[in-house]
Tab-separated table of C-alpha atoms in Angstrom:
chain	number	residue	atom	x	y	z
H	664	UNK	CA	0.000	0.000	0.000
H	665	UNK	CA	2.903	2.386	0.897
H	666	UNK	CA	4.627	1.677	-2.433
H	667	UNK	CA	1.387	2.440	-4.226
H	668	UNK	CA	1.074	5.754	-2.358
H	669	UNK	CA	4.629	6.683	-3.288
H	670	UNK	CA	3.895	5.837	-6.914
H	671	UNK	CA	0.784	7.982	-6.826
H	672	UNK	CA	2.722	10.892	-5.305
H	673	UNK	CA	5.403	10.600	-7.983
H	674	UNK	CA	3.223	10.159	-11.047
H	675	UNK	CA	0.160	12.074	-9.881
H	676	UNK	CA	-2.719	11.289	-12.217
H	677	UNK	CA	-0.353	10.129	-14.997
H	678	UNK	CA	0.491	6.512	-15.688
H	679	UNK	CA	3.966	5.057	-15.931
H	680	UNK	CA	3.867	4.953	-19.725
H	681	UNK	CA	3.032	8.638	-19.904
H	682	UNK	CA	5.894	9.476	-17.533
H	683	UNK	CA	8.263	7.350	-19.622
H	684	UNK	CA	7.162	9.275	-22.708
H	685	UNK	CA	7.834	12.620	-21.001
H	686	UNK	CA	11.284	11.449	-19.823
H	687	UNK	CA	12.158	10.248	-23.334
H	688	UNK	CA	11.030	13.543	-24.871
H	689	UNK	CA	13.104	15.427	-22.292
H	690	UNK	CA	16.180	13.397	-23.195
H	691	UNK	CA	15.607	14.029	-26.894
H	692	UNK	CA	15.217	17.765	-26.369
H	693	UNK	CA	18.366	18.088	-24.248
H	694	UNK	CA	20.792	20.391	-26.175
H	695	UNK	CA	23.612	17.857	-26.058
H	696	UNK	CA	24.244	14.110	-26.304
H	697	UNK	CA	22.600	11.992	-23.575
H	698	UNK	CA	22.955	8.253	-22.943
H	699	UNK	CA	21.996	5.938	-20.087
H	700	UNK	CA	23.674	2.543	-19.617
H	701	UNK	CA	22.664	-0.159	-17.150
H	702	UNK	CA	24.945	-1.670	-14.525
H	703	UNK	CA	26.367	-4.053	-17.166
H	704	UNK	CA	27.252	-1.193	-19.546
H	705	UNK	CA	24.405	-2.003	-21.929
H	706	UNK	CA	22.728	0.998	-23.591
H	707	UNK	CA	19.203	1.589	-22.246
H	708	UNK	CA	18.261	4.881	-23.882
H	709	UNK	CA	19.865	7.756	-25.758
H	710	UNK	CA	19.007	10.792	-27.838
H	711	UNK	CA	19.646	11.652	-31.471
H	712	UNK	CA	22.677	13.784	-30.665
H	713	UNK	CA	24.380	10.837	-28.944
H	714	UNK	CA	23.890	8.801	-32.102
H	715	UNK	CA	25.105	11.741	-34.205
H	716	UNK	CA	28.427	12.238	-32.403
H	717	UNK	CA	29.327	8.583	-32.865
H	718	UNK	CA	28.373	8.703	-36.552
H	719	UNK	CA	28.817	5.578	-38.658
H	720	UNK	CA	30.280	3.681	-35.690
H	721	UNK	CA	26.886	3.792	-33.927
H	722	UNK	CA	25.057	2.419	-36.959
H	723	UNK	CA	27.654	-0.349	-37.369
H	724	UNK	CA	27.461	-1.482	-33.726
H	725	UNK	CA	23.667	-1.208	-33.751
H	726	UNK	CA	23.473	-3.457	-36.813
H	727	UNK	CA	25.950	-5.984	-35.385
H	728	UNK	CA	24.123	-6.116	-32.037
H	729	UNK	CA	20.897	-7.398	-33.577
H	730	UNK	CA	18.358	-7.929	-30.818
H	731	UNK	CA	20.952	-7.346	-28.112
H	732	UNK	CA	21.485	-3.909	-26.561
H	733	UNK	CA	24.581	-1.974	-27.587
H	734	UNK	CA	27.555	-2.639	-25.302
H	735	UNK	CA	29.585	0.450	-24.344
H	736	UNK	CA	32.941	-1.287	-24.990
H	737	UNK	CA	31.865	-2.249	-28.537
H	738	UNK	CA	30.805	1.334	-29.319
H	739	UNK	CA	34.060	2.752	-27.942
H	740	UNK	CA	36.146	0.324	-29.987
H	741	UNK	CA	34.273	0.993	-33.218
H	742	UNK	CA	34.332	4.777	-32.712
H	743	UNK	CA	38.079	4.794	-32.070
H	744	UNK	CA	39.118	2.770	-35.115
H	745	UNK	CA	39.323	5.730	-37.485
H	746	UNK	CA	40.674	8.312	-35.053
H	747	UNK	CA	43.156	6.423	-32.849
H	748	UNK	CA	46.339	4.806	-34.144
H	749	UNK	CA	46.432	0.969	-33.916
H	750	UNK	CA	49.274	1.038	-31.359
H	751	UNK	CA	47.261	3.379	-29.103
H	752	UNK	CA	43.860	1.726	-29.602
H	753	UNK	CA	43.856	-0.638	-26.608
H	754	UNK	CA	45.176	2.052	-24.276
H	755	UNK	CA	42.445	4.417	-25.490
H	756	UNK	CA	39.718	1.822	-24.936
H	757	UNK	CA	41.036	1.014	-21.453
H	758	UNK	CA	41.041	4.718	-20.565
H	759	UNK	CA	37.442	5.167	-21.779
H	760	UNK	CA	36.216	2.076	-19.909
H	761	UNK	CA	37.935	3.298	-16.740
H	762	UNK	CA	36.170	6.660	-17.028
H	763	UNK	CA	32.867	4.853	-17.563
H	764	UNK	CA	33.430	2.712	-14.494
H	765	UNK	CA	34.365	5.658	-12.283
H	766	UNK	CA	31.448	7.905	-13.391
H	767	UNK	CA	32.100	10.261	-10.494
H	768	UNK	CA	30.542	13.412	-11.937
H	769	UNK	CA	33.837	15.002	-13.020
H	770	UNK	CA	33.760	16.811	-16.359
H	771	UNK	CA	35.903	15.449	-19.201
H	772	UNK	CA	36.533	17.292	-22.485
H	773	UNK	CA	36.595	15.075	-25.555
H	774	UNK	CA	36.857	15.729	-29.286
H	775	UNK	CA	34.603	13.925	-31.758
H	776	UNK	CA	35.695	14.108	-35.435
H	777	UNK	CA	33.352	16.190	-37.630
H	778	UNK	CA	31.285	17.085	-34.543
H	779	UNK	CA	33.571	19.163	-32.354
H	780	UNK	CA	34.448	19.357	-28.652
H	781	UNK	CA	32.091	18.176	-25.909
H	782	UNK	CA	32.266	18.407	-22.133
H	783	UNK	CA	31.017	15.110	-20.724
H	784	UNK	CA	29.715	14.431	-17.219
H	785	UNK	CA	28.861	10.893	-16.110
H	786	UNK	CA	27.137	9.909	-12.853
H	787	UNK	CA	26.232	6.537	-11.408
H	788	UNK	CA	22.729	6.065	-10.026
H	789	UNK	CA	21.957	4.099	-6.817
H	790	UNK	CA	20.825	1.143	-8.960
H	791	UNK	CA	24.183	1.030	-10.765
H	792	UNK	CA	23.107	2.633	-14.023
H	793	UNK	CA	25.301	5.312	-15.617
H	794	UNK	CA	23.820	8.535	-16.970
H	795	UNK	CA	26.000	10.598	-19.272
H	796	UNK	CA	25.368	14.178	-20.410
H	797	UNK	CA	27.477	16.228	-22.821
H	798	UNK	CA	27.587	19.910	-23.729
H	799	UNK	CA	28.986	21.302	-26.972
H	800	UNK	CA	32.012	23.470	-26.084
H	801	UNK	CA	33.492	23.730	-29.579
H	802	UNK	CA	33.126	27.526	-29.698
H	803	UNK	CA	34.696	27.870	-26.253
H	804	UNK	CA	37.633	25.655	-27.275
H	805	UNK	CA	38.165	27.601	-30.495
H	806	UNK	CA	38.217	30.899	-28.589
H	807	UNK	CA	40.630	29.443	-26.028
H	808	UNK	CA	42.939	28.166	-28.771
H	809	UNK	CA	42.743	31.535	-30.540
H	810	UNK	CA	43.716	33.312	-27.311
H	811	UNK	CA	46.612	30.893	-26.760
H	812	UNK	CA	47.847	31.453	-30.308
H	813	UNK	CA	47.525	35.212	-29.889
H	814	UNK	CA	49.454	35.065	-26.618
H	815	UNK	CA	52.158	32.913	-28.203
H	816	UNK	CA	52.409	35.346	-31.134
H	817	UNK	CA	52.603	38.303	-28.740
H	818	UNK	CA	55.316	36.607	-26.686
H	819	UNK	CA	57.276	35.805	-29.848
H	820	UNK	CA	56.927	39.399	-31.062
H	821	UNK	CA	57.991	40.706	-27.652
H	822	UNK	CA	61.018	38.398	-27.633
H	823	UNK	CA	61.965	39.572	-31.131
H	824	UNK	CA	61.560	43.192	-30.034
H	825	UNK	CA	63.740	42.624	-26.967
H	826	UNK	CA	66.414	40.914	-29.068
H	827	UNK	CA	66.306	43.786	-31.573
H	828	UNK	CA	66.600	46.416	-28.841
H	829	UNK	CA	69.511	44.578	-27.236
H	830	UNK	CA	71.370	44.209	-30.534
H	831	UNK	CA	70.701	47.779	-31.644
H	832	UNK	CA	71.711	49.134	-28.242
H	833	UNK	CA	75.094	47.431	-28.498
H	834	UNK	CA	75.532	48.605	-32.100
H	835	UNK	CA	74.696	52.213	-31.197
H	836	UNK	CA	76.757	52.413	-28.021
H	837	UNK	CA	80.051	51.585	-29.739
H	838	UNK	CA	80.182	54.612	-32.113
H	839	UNK	CA	78.484	56.834	-29.534
H	840	UNK	CA	81.211	56.168	-26.967
H	841	UNK	CA	83.749	57.103	-29.641
H	842	UNK	CA	81.925	60.406	-30.277
H	843	UNK	CA	81.798	61.214	-26.559
H	844	UNK	CA	85.462	60.287	-26.114
H	845	UNK	CA	86.557	62.374	-29.074
H	846	UNK	CA	84.555	65.410	-27.929
H	847	UNK	CA	86.142	65.080	-24.476
H	848	UNK	CA	89.607	64.939	-26.062
H	849	UNK	CA	88.945	67.970	-28.257
H	850	UNK	CA	87.493	69.903	-25.322
H	851	UNK	CA	90.591	69.358	-23.175
H	852	UNK	CA	92.883	70.516	-25.965
H	853	UNK	CA	94.643	67.162	-26.433
H	854	UNK	CA	94.376	67.497	-30.195
H	855	UNK	CA	95.116	71.236	-30.296
H	856	UNK	CA	93.719	74.508	-28.999
H	857	UNK	CA	90.112	75.504	-29.655
H	858	UNK	CA	88.328	78.770	-29.061
H	859	UNK	CA	85.417	79.414	-26.682
H	860	UNK	CA	82.785	78.956	-29.382
H	861	UNK	CA	84.282	75.581	-30.364
H	862	UNK	CA	84.362	74.490	-26.710
H	863	UNK	CA	80.669	75.340	-26.396
H	864	UNK	CA	79.885	73.242	-29.444
H	865	UNK	CA	81.902	70.374	-27.989
H	866	UNK	CA	80.073	70.711	-24.675
H	867	UNK	CA	76.740	70.468	-26.512
H	868	UNK	CA	77.940	67.432	-28.451
H	869	UNK	CA	79.158	65.760	-25.270
H	870	UNK	CA	75.902	66.537	-23.425
H	871	UNK	CA	73.751	65.241	-26.277
H	872	UNK	CA	75.938	62.146	-26.514
H	873	UNK	CA	75.593	61.343	-22.817
H	874	UNK	CA	71.832	61.903	-23.013
H	875	UNK	CA	71.540	59.536	-25.978
H	876	UNK	CA	73.792	57.011	-24.241
H	877	UNK	CA	71.513	57.133	-21.193
H	878	UNK	CA	68.478	56.386	-23.395
H	879	UNK	CA	70.297	53.512	-25.070
H	880	UNK	CA	71.295	52.072	-21.697
H	881	UNK	CA	67.655	52.255	-20.598
H	882	UNK	CA	66.566	50.404	-23.750
H	883	UNK	CA	69.188	47.745	-23.093
H	884	UNK	CA	68.076	47.390	-19.470
H	885	UNK	CA	64.371	47.102	-20.336
H	886	UNK	CA	65.131	44.491	-22.997
H	887	UNK	CA	67.018	42.475	-20.364
H	888	UNK	CA	64.103	42.816	-17.948
H	889	UNK	CA	61.551	41.648	-20.505
H	890	UNK	CA	63.778	38.753	-21.567
H	891	UNK	CA	64.309	37.722	-17.926
H	892	UNK	CA	68.045	38.102	-18.472
H	893	UNK	CA	68.785	40.787	-15.885
H	894	UNK	CA	70.742	39.415	-12.953
H	895	UNK	CA	72.489	40.721	-9.854
H	896	UNK	CA	76.205	41.228	-9.234
H	897	UNK	CA	76.105	41.111	-5.449
H	898	UNK	CA	78.701	42.368	-3.010
H	899	UNK	CA	78.795	44.000	0.414
H	900	UNK	CA	78.341	47.790	0.523
H	901	UNK	CA	77.650	50.486	3.110
H	902	UNK	CA	74.141	51.867	2.496
H	903	UNK	CA	74.634	55.466	3.801
H	904	UNK	CA	77.846	55.811	1.780
H	905	UNK	CA	76.091	54.685	-1.410
H	906	UNK	CA	73.169	57.053	-0.788
H	907	UNK	CA	75.503	59.964	-0.048
H	908	UNK	CA	77.421	59.274	-3.276
H	909	UNK	CA	74.150	59.541	-5.178
H	910	UNK	CA	73.426	62.893	-3.537
H	911	UNK	CA	76.902	64.224	-4.417
H	912	UNK	CA	76.407	63.159	-8.047
H	913	UNK	CA	73.056	64.992	-8.192
H	914	UNK	CA	74.164	68.181	-6.423
H	915	UNK	CA	75.365	70.029	-9.580
H	916	UNK	CA	72.039	69.352	-11.294
H	917	UNK	CA	70.089	70.312	-8.172
H	918	UNK	CA	72.091	73.541	-7.784
H	919	UNK	CA	71.352	74.457	-11.384
H	920	UNK	CA	67.639	73.917	-10.716
H	921	UNK	CA	67.782	75.867	-7.410
H	922	UNK	CA	66.767	72.753	-5.462
H	923	UNK	CA	68.327	71.819	-2.107
H	924	UNK	CA	69.129	68.156	-1.359
H	925	UNK	CA	68.648	67.125	2.281
H	926	UNK	CA	69.580	63.734	3.756
H	927	UNK	CA	68.588	61.923	6.952
H	928	UNK	CA	70.568	58.689	6.811
H	929	UNK	CA	71.634	58.010	10.412
H	930	UNK	CA	68.760	55.586	10.949
H	931	UNK	CA	70.142	53.071	8.449
H	932	UNK	CA	73.884	52.829	9.047
H	933	UNK	CA	74.212	49.198	7.910
H	934	UNK	CA	76.186	47.032	5.512
H	935	UNK	CA	74.061	45.328	2.864
H	936	UNK	CA	74.693	42.417	0.532
H	937	UNK	CA	73.235	43.185	-2.886
H	938	UNK	CA	74.004	44.780	-6.228
H	939	UNK	CA	75.270	48.313	-5.395
H	940	UNK	CA	75.367	49.407	-9.041
H	941	UNK	CA	71.678	48.648	-9.525
H	942	UNK	CA	70.682	50.182	-6.186
H	943	UNK	CA	72.639	53.323	-7.111
H	944	UNK	CA	70.987	53.408	-10.556
H	945	UNK	CA	67.548	53.271	-8.916
H	946	UNK	CA	68.352	56.029	-6.382
H	947	UNK	CA	69.860	58.294	-9.043
H	948	UNK	CA	66.831	57.840	-11.283
H	949	UNK	CA	64.396	58.762	-8.502
H	950	UNK	CA	66.531	61.680	-7.309
H	951	UNK	CA	66.764	62.935	-10.882
H	952	UNK	CA	62.967	62.834	-11.248
H	953	UNK	CA	62.532	64.545	-7.889
H	954	UNK	CA	64.840	67.413	-8.862
H	955	UNK	CA	63.405	67.636	-12.379
H	956	UNK	CA	59.824	68.087	-11.196
H	957	UNK	CA	60.508	70.221	-8.101
H	958	UNK	CA	59.682	73.893	-7.866
H	959	UNK	CA	62.563	76.372	-7.718
H	960	UNK	CA	63.878	77.115	-4.228
H	961	UNK	CA	62.286	73.944	-2.840
H	962	UNK	CA	64.031	70.906	-1.372
H	963	UNK	CA	64.273	67.165	-1.943
H	964	UNK	CA	64.648	65.023	1.163
H	965	UNK	CA	66.086	61.514	1.269
H	966	UNK	CA	65.491	59.515	4.443
H	967	UNK	CA	66.646	56.009	5.337
H	968	UNK	CA	65.470	53.907	8.266
H	969	UNK	CA	65.157	50.288	9.400
H	970	UNK	CA	62.097	48.537	10.807
H	971	UNK	CA	61.865	44.985	12.112
H	972	UNK	CA	61.186	43.615	8.639
H	973	UNK	CA	62.304	46.257	6.144
H	974	UNK	CA	64.930	48.764	5.123
H	975	UNK	CA	63.032	51.892	4.050
H	976	UNK	CA	64.386	54.610	1.745
H	977	UNK	CA	62.126	57.612	1.101
H	978	UNK	CA	62.722	60.369	-1.439
H	979	UNK	CA	60.327	63.290	-1.061
H	980	UNK	CA	60.062	66.328	-3.312
H	981	UNK	CA	57.891	69.450	-3.161
H	982	UNK	CA	57.040	69.737	-6.821
H	983	UNK	CA	54.192	69.527	-9.299
H	984	UNK	CA	53.025	66.044	-8.271
H	985	UNK	CA	51.238	63.340	-10.249
H	986	UNK	CA	47.532	62.701	-10.725
H	987	UNK	CA	46.433	59.686	-8.687
H	988	UNK	CA	45.082	57.904	-11.765
H	989	UNK	CA	48.506	58.204	-13.451
H	990	UNK	CA	50.581	56.716	-10.618
H	991	UNK	CA	50.241	53.118	-11.849
H	992	UNK	CA	51.024	54.248	-15.409
H	993	UNK	CA	54.283	55.795	-14.216
H	994	UNK	CA	55.766	52.336	-13.515
H	995	UNK	CA	54.936	50.939	-16.950
H	996	UNK	CA	57.566	50.836	-19.726
H	997	UNK	CA	57.512	54.053	-21.789
H	998	UNK	CA	55.091	55.459	-19.218
H	999	UNK	CA	55.993	59.107	-19.655
H	1000	UNK	CA	53.637	61.500	-17.903
H	1001	UNK	CA	52.739	64.748	-19.635
H	1002	UNK	CA	52.472	67.324	-16.867
H	1003	UNK	CA	50.395	70.339	-17.731
H	1004	UNK	CA	52.396	72.431	-15.276
H	1005	UNK	CA	55.802	71.784	-16.795
H	1006	UNK	CA	57.576	71.347	-20.072
H	1007	UNK	CA	57.572	67.834	-21.548
H	1008	UNK	CA	60.004	65.606	-19.670
H	1009	UNK	CA	63.079	64.306	-21.409
H	1010	UNK	CA	63.670	60.572	-21.669
H	1011	UNK	CA	61.895	57.475	-22.937
H	1012	UNK	CA	59.830	56.881	-19.812
H	1013	UNK	CA	61.711	53.718	-18.825
H	1014	UNK	CA	63.383	54.833	-15.587
H	1015	UNK	CA	60.723	53.866	-13.028
H	1016	UNK	CA	59.880	50.638	-14.843
H	1017	UNK	CA	63.537	49.589	-14.767
H	1018	UNK	CA	63.891	50.754	-11.154
H	1019	UNK	CA	60.904	48.665	-10.100
H	1020	UNK	CA	62.399	45.572	-11.778
H	1021	UNK	CA	65.817	46.129	-10.198
H	1022	UNK	CA	64.344	46.481	-6.713
H	1023	UNK	CA	62.148	43.428	-7.318
H	1024	UNK	CA	65.329	41.427	-8.036
H	1025	UNK	CA	66.329	42.301	-4.448
H	1026	UNK	CA	62.868	41.131	-3.239
H	1027	UNK	CA	61.937	44.729	-2.491
H	1028	UNK	CA	59.197	47.126	-3.581
H	1029	UNK	CA	58.759	50.673	-4.869
H	1030	UNK	CA	55.612	52.659	-4.153
H	1031	UNK	CA	54.664	56.188	-5.047
H	1032	UNK	CA	52.390	58.684	-3.282
H	1033	UNK	CA	51.654	62.069	-4.794
H	1034	UNK	CA	49.397	65.112	-4.671
H	1035	UNK	CA	49.065	67.632	-7.465
H	1036	UNK	CA	50.844	70.864	-6.607
H	1037	UNK	CA	52.301	69.470	-3.368
H	1038	UNK	CA	54.881	66.915	-4.397
H	1039	UNK	CA	55.701	63.237	-4.601
H	1040	UNK	CA	57.177	60.679	-2.211
H	1041	UNK	CA	58.787	57.514	-3.562
H	1042	UNK	CA	59.290	54.751	-1.002
H	1043	UNK	CA	61.738	51.900	-1.575
H	1044	UNK	CA	61.656	48.906	0.745
H	1045	UNK	CA	64.320	46.199	0.898
H	1046	UNK	CA	64.255	43.068	3.068
H	1047	UNK	CA	66.323	43.085	6.269
H	1048	UNK	CA	67.788	39.756	5.104
H	1049	UNK	CA	70.152	41.909	3.005
H	1050	UNK	CA	71.814	43.227	6.162
H	1051	UNK	CA	75.238	41.655	6.649
């Protein structure tokens, strides 16, 4: 009586045959292949799309089965004959039968010739039957493959660009160093006396040469960064001494711009183990930017301190500042910022990008805080593990 009540609750006023018809129609209308096998892997029911994806193999197995139901292993073997090499056939069949036996609900992507890619999910019912459902993902696969090809092409183009920049940088530096050297020699009178006008020309040539050499060095550095070829030449160095050397190198430029350089370095009197040339290059780049974008008669402060976990170097200017939305752009390669309050900045816009990469090689960070019309503070952090 209880079983009859359950049946009535399930079917309502409909009979079992009507329910079976509805279930069969639902399977047929499902937008992907559907098949149900019994506990012995014999096909119970399926829809037209399941027959379609197996193509001629389904018709062949159906004809050979006669009055018997189609066996899953027979259908797998027949379907694989034209798409799997003979030496891989048995391994393929074993893999498919294993997946059928597991039927744990995990999705598997499979390609069917002339039909496309399908994502298949198989589940085992309490009675031991296996229900399989598939969704056509051909368009998704094609888009994924297109994206992968585009990424591969972009990476290849980027590698070619980096190689070109590296080669051209070396080719340009050789004659440029000769030009700078010759202008230095002429300016000092090694090759004969020259008048004041000639010396001015030579000074301009030398200045332009050094500027161009700096741009070429930046291009070479960024190509190394992008190629993953930039390394560290580590040695022990005294941090305050290195920072003070950077200040001394910048003082003539700061004096010319009427900017005062102030240092507070007593809080970080330590020896570090790292690449001093790269650290110095980073500090000089940031100091140069700070002086370049400072107002006349203002100051640039450099502070160094040590916390429990970090060595902190701060360079603060009182200049034109950067819009908040442009801060992230400043660290990108060729990320030159066009300030409305100043003349266009010289350079290729590679300095901060290179600096960020060089500090990252030391497992450190560079951050930037700025307010328009008030100034900018660049903060460099290095791990205390660098302390000797």
